Short mmCIF file of C-alpha atoms in Angstrom, two decimals:
data_model
loop_
_atom_site.label_atom_id
_atom_site.label_comp_id
_atom_site.label_asym_id
_atom_site.label_seq_id
_atom_site.Cartn_x
_atom_site.Cartn_y
_atom_site.Cartn_z
CA MET D 1 -19.55 -5.22 -13.10
CA ALA D 2 -15.77 -6.90 -11.38
CA ASN D 3 -16.16 -9.96 -9.81
CA ILE D 4 -15.32 -9.03 -6.08
CA SER D 5 -14.22 -11.71 -3.89
CA VAL D 6 -14.43 -10.29 0.29
CA LYS D 7 -11.41 -13.01 2.21
CA LYS D 8 -8.71 -12.92 3.96
CA LEU D 9 -5.82 -11.61 2.03
CA SER D 10 -3.27 -13.64 0.47
CA LEU D 11 -0.34 -13.08 -1.62
CA VAL D 12 -1.72 -15.11 -4.57
CA ASP D 13 -3.99 -12.84 -5.26
CA GLY D 14 -2.03 -9.60 -4.73
CA ALA D 15 -1.98 -8.71 -1.50
CA GLU D 16 -0.46 -9.94 2.22
CA GLU D 17 -1.24 -8.29 5.62
CA LEU D 18 1.09 -8.50 8.47
CA ASP D 19 1.05 -7.11 12.13
CA LEU D 20 3.23 -4.25 12.53
CA PRO D 21 6.46 -5.13 15.24
CA ASP D 22 5.41 -3.72 19.25
CA GLU D 23 8.52 -1.42 18.10
CA ALA D 24 6.97 -0.04 15.62
CA ALA D 25 3.07 1.16 16.47
CA VAL D 26 5.78 4.15 18.88
CA ILE D 27 7.12 4.95 15.67
CA LEU D 28 3.71 5.47 14.03
CA ASP D 29 2.60 6.99 16.82
CA ASP D 30 5.52 9.91 15.84
CA LEU D 31 4.62 9.95 12.30
CA ARG D 32 1.02 10.29 12.38
CA ASN D 33 1.68 13.36 14.54
CA GLU D 34 5.04 14.77 11.86
CA ILE D 35 2.49 14.96 9.08
CA ARG D 36 -0.26 16.69 11.43
CA GLY D 37 1.90 20.05 10.80
CA ILE D 38 3.17 19.39 6.76
CA THR D 39 1.02 20.73 3.96
CA PRO D 40 0.88 17.83 1.47
CA ILE D 41 2.60 18.73 -2.19
CA VAL D 42 -0.15 17.93 -5.41
CA LYS D 43 0.88 15.57 -7.47
CA GLN D 44 -0.54 14.95 -10.51
CA GLN D 45 -0.47 12.41 -13.54
CA GLY D 46 -2.96 13.05 -16.18
CA VAL D 47 -6.20 12.40 -13.89
CA LYS D 48 -3.79 10.10 -11.58
CA ILE D 49 -3.81 12.69 -7.75
CA LEU D 50 -1.52 11.79 -5.38
CA TYR D 51 -0.69 13.95 -2.20
CA SER D 52 2.94 13.47 -1.22
CA TYR D 53 4.28 14.73 2.75
CA GLY D 54 7.61 13.38 1.16
CA THR D 55 10.12 11.31 4.32
CA PRO D 56 9.73 12.32 7.36
CA GLU D 57 12.37 11.51 10.27
CA SER D 58 10.20 9.04 11.15
CA CYS D 59 9.83 7.11 8.12
CA GLY D 60 13.12 5.55 8.13
CA LYS D 61 12.61 4.42 11.27
CA LEU D 62 9.49 3.28 10.54
CA SER D 63 10.88 1.16 7.97
CA SER D 64 14.24 -0.26 9.98
CA ALA D 65 11.66 -1.59 12.40
CA ILE D 66 9.34 -3.21 9.59
CA GLY D 67 13.43 -4.62 8.01
CA ARG D 68 14.82 -5.93 11.13
CA HIS D 69 11.22 -8.18 12.67
CA LYS D 70 9.95 -8.93 9.05
CA ALA D 71 12.54 -9.68 7.17
CA GLN D 72 12.48 -13.30 7.32
CA GLU D 73 8.77 -13.47 7.15
CA ILE D 74 8.76 -10.64 3.89
CA LYS D 75 11.27 -12.72 2.19
CA LYS D 76 8.82 -16.60 3.30
CA ILE D 77 5.79 -15.19 1.58
CA LEU D 78 7.24 -13.65 -1.76
CA SER D 79 8.78 -17.25 -2.28
CA THR D 80 5.01 -18.37 -1.90
CA VAL D 81 4.79 -16.74 -5.95
CA ARG D 82 8.29 -17.40 -7.35
CA LEU D 83 9.48 -14.27 -6.24
CA LYS D 84 12.77 -12.76 -3.65
CA PRO D 85 14.84 -9.40 -2.90
CA LYS D 86 16.97 -7.70 -6.01
CA ASP D 87 20.15 -6.60 -4.41
CA ALA D 88 19.50 -3.25 -5.75
CA ARG D 89 19.05 0.38 -4.16
CA MET D 90 15.40 0.50 -2.43
CA PRO D 91 13.72 4.08 -2.77
CA LYS D 92 13.49 6.18 0.18
CA PRO D 93 10.14 5.43 1.75
CA GLU D 94 7.41 8.02 1.75
CA ILE D 95 4.20 9.35 3.02
CA VAL D 96 1.15 9.38 0.44
CA LYS D 97 -2.93 10.22 0.43
CA VAL D 98 -4.21 9.95 -2.62
CA GLU D 99 -7.38 10.22 -4.73
CA ARG D 100 -9.79 7.42 -6.60
CA SER D 101 -7.64 6.01 -8.87
CA GLY D 102 -5.47 4.48 -5.96
CA VAL D 103 -1.54 3.60 -6.59
CA TYR D 104 0.00 1.03 -8.35
CA THR D 105 2.40 -1.56 -7.74
CA SER D 106 4.94 -1.71 -10.63
CA GLN D 107 6.15 -4.89 -12.12
CA ASP D 108 10.18 -5.01 -10.29
CA PHE D 109 8.76 -4.33 -7.30
CA ALA D 110 6.60 -5.45 -3.92
CA ARG D 111 5.19 -2.66 -2.02
CA LEU D 112 5.06 -2.17 1.11
CA ALA D 113 2.35 0.73 3.49
CA VAL D 114 0.99 0.65 6.48
CA LEU D 115 -2.14 2.97 6.60
CA ILE D 116 -1.33 5.71 9.05
CA SER D 117 -4.67 7.31 9.41
CA ASP D 118 -8.48 5.73 10.46
CA PRO D 119 -9.58 2.60 8.95
CA VAL D 120 -10.22 2.78 5.86
CA GLY D 121 -11.99 0.20 2.63
CA ILE D 122 -10.06 -0.86 -0.19
CA VAL D 123 -10.22 -2.77 -3.22
CA VAL D 124 -6.77 -4.72 -3.79
CA LYS D 125 -6.53 -5.49 -8.27
CA MET D 126 -4.30 -7.30 -9.73
CA GLY D 127 -4.96 -8.60 -12.78
CA SER D 128 -8.82 -9.76 -13.05
CA LYS D 129 -8.63 -10.71 -9.71
CA ARG D 130 -10.72 -7.38 -6.88
CA VAL D 131 -10.08 -8.71 -3.59
CA SER D 132 -11.80 -6.23 -1.12
CA HIS D 133 -10.54 -5.32 2.23
CA GLU D 134 -11.51 -3.48 5.43
CA TRP D 135 -7.91 -1.78 6.27
CA GLU D 136 -6.50 -1.20 9.47
CA PRO D 137 -4.26 1.65 11.17
CA GLY D 138 -0.86 -0.60 11.66
CA LYS D 139 -1.29 -3.30 9.40
CA ILE D 140 2.07 -4.16 6.60
CA LEU D 141 0.13 -4.83 3.47
CA LEU D 142 2.65 -6.47 1.33
CA LEU D 143 1.78 -5.67 -2.36
CA MET D 144 3.20 -7.95 -5.30
CA PRO D 145 4.44 -6.21 -8.35
CA ASP D 146 1.80 -5.09 -11.12
CA THR D 147 -0.72 -4.77 -8.24
CA SER D 148 -2.60 -1.61 -7.34
CA LEU D 149 -4.39 -0.67 -4.15
CA GLN D 150 -7.43 1.74 -4.31
CA PRO D 151 -10.52 2.39 -2.35
CA LYS D 152 -13.76 1.19 -2.83
CA ASP D 153 -16.46 3.10 -4.35
CA LYS D 154 -19.76 3.43 -3.47
CA ASP D 155 -20.58 -0.37 -5.25
CA GLY D 156 -17.39 -1.83 -3.86
CA THR D 157 -15.33 -2.24 -6.27
CA GLY D 158 -12.42 0.60 -6.43
CA ASN D 159 -13.53 0.79 -10.22
CA SER D 160 -10.92 3.61 -11.53
CA GLU D 161 -13.22 3.42 -14.35
CA ALA D 162 -17.05 4.92 -12.73
CA GLU D 163 -15.08 8.42 -11.79
CA GLY D 164 -17.69 10.85 -12.07
CA LYS D 165 -21.05 8.60 -12.86
CA GLY D 166 -22.30 9.06 -9.56
CA MET D 167 -19.63 10.20 -7.71
CA ASP D 168 -20.51 13.22 -5.84
CA LYS D 169 -17.14 13.80 -3.72
CA PRO D 170 -13.89 11.69 -4.82
CA LEU D 171 -12.93 9.16 -2.40
CA GLU D 172 -9.86 9.04 -0.72
CA LEU D 173 -7.11 6.28 0.09
CA SER D 174 -6.64 7.14 3.83
CA ASP D 175 -2.61 8.79 4.86
CA PHE D 176 -0.22 5.66 4.96
CA PHE D 177 3.46 5.08 4.84
CA TYR D 178 4.77 2.96 1.75
CA THR D 179 8.19 1.36 0.43
CA MET D 180 9.73 -0.71 -1.80
CA ILE D 181 10.94 -3.16 -2.12
CA PRO D 182 13.09 -4.13 -5.69
CA VAL D 183 11.85 -7.98 -5.95
CA GLU D 184 12.94 -10.61 -9.45
CA TYR D 185 10.93 -13.76 -9.90
CA HIS D 186 13.47 -16.75 -8.69
CA HIS D 187 13.32 -20.15 -10.16
CA GLN D 188 12.86 -23.29 -8.25
#
């Protein structure tokens, strides 16, 4: 069984949690209301299932508010792991829900994610590290490249390989907003 640690999140473990700017809290409420009337589109790749709500109008507003109030803090945090934002076009923000397989942040990006719905237990995986965390609505997670975010399963590991073994229903990660930040390593 994988060794799961429970502690304050730090980017060296794959993710760091930040507070949502006050201005963004109102936008987050608008976003919750917007997605109530949207039926998500199912996107499946092999065993991975993602439910996409697309990019409601409030996504851009939330992304802008986070950028205005958190850009310097995000740059500072990224620099602690020798990363910096790359001058490149950022992908459109999106609202998604995922099942057991979670979401993976590819090598050239850091991911910003904000929980929209109810609190959820998650496991952040980066290499052999696994950190358990209770994600609260309105909290920003900054995820490292090559990191995955998965819902906790019955044994608390977020182990998607255990899929189908004693699971009576699919695990779901609650609705969340995310956007990607193109990053590159810098040498000091």
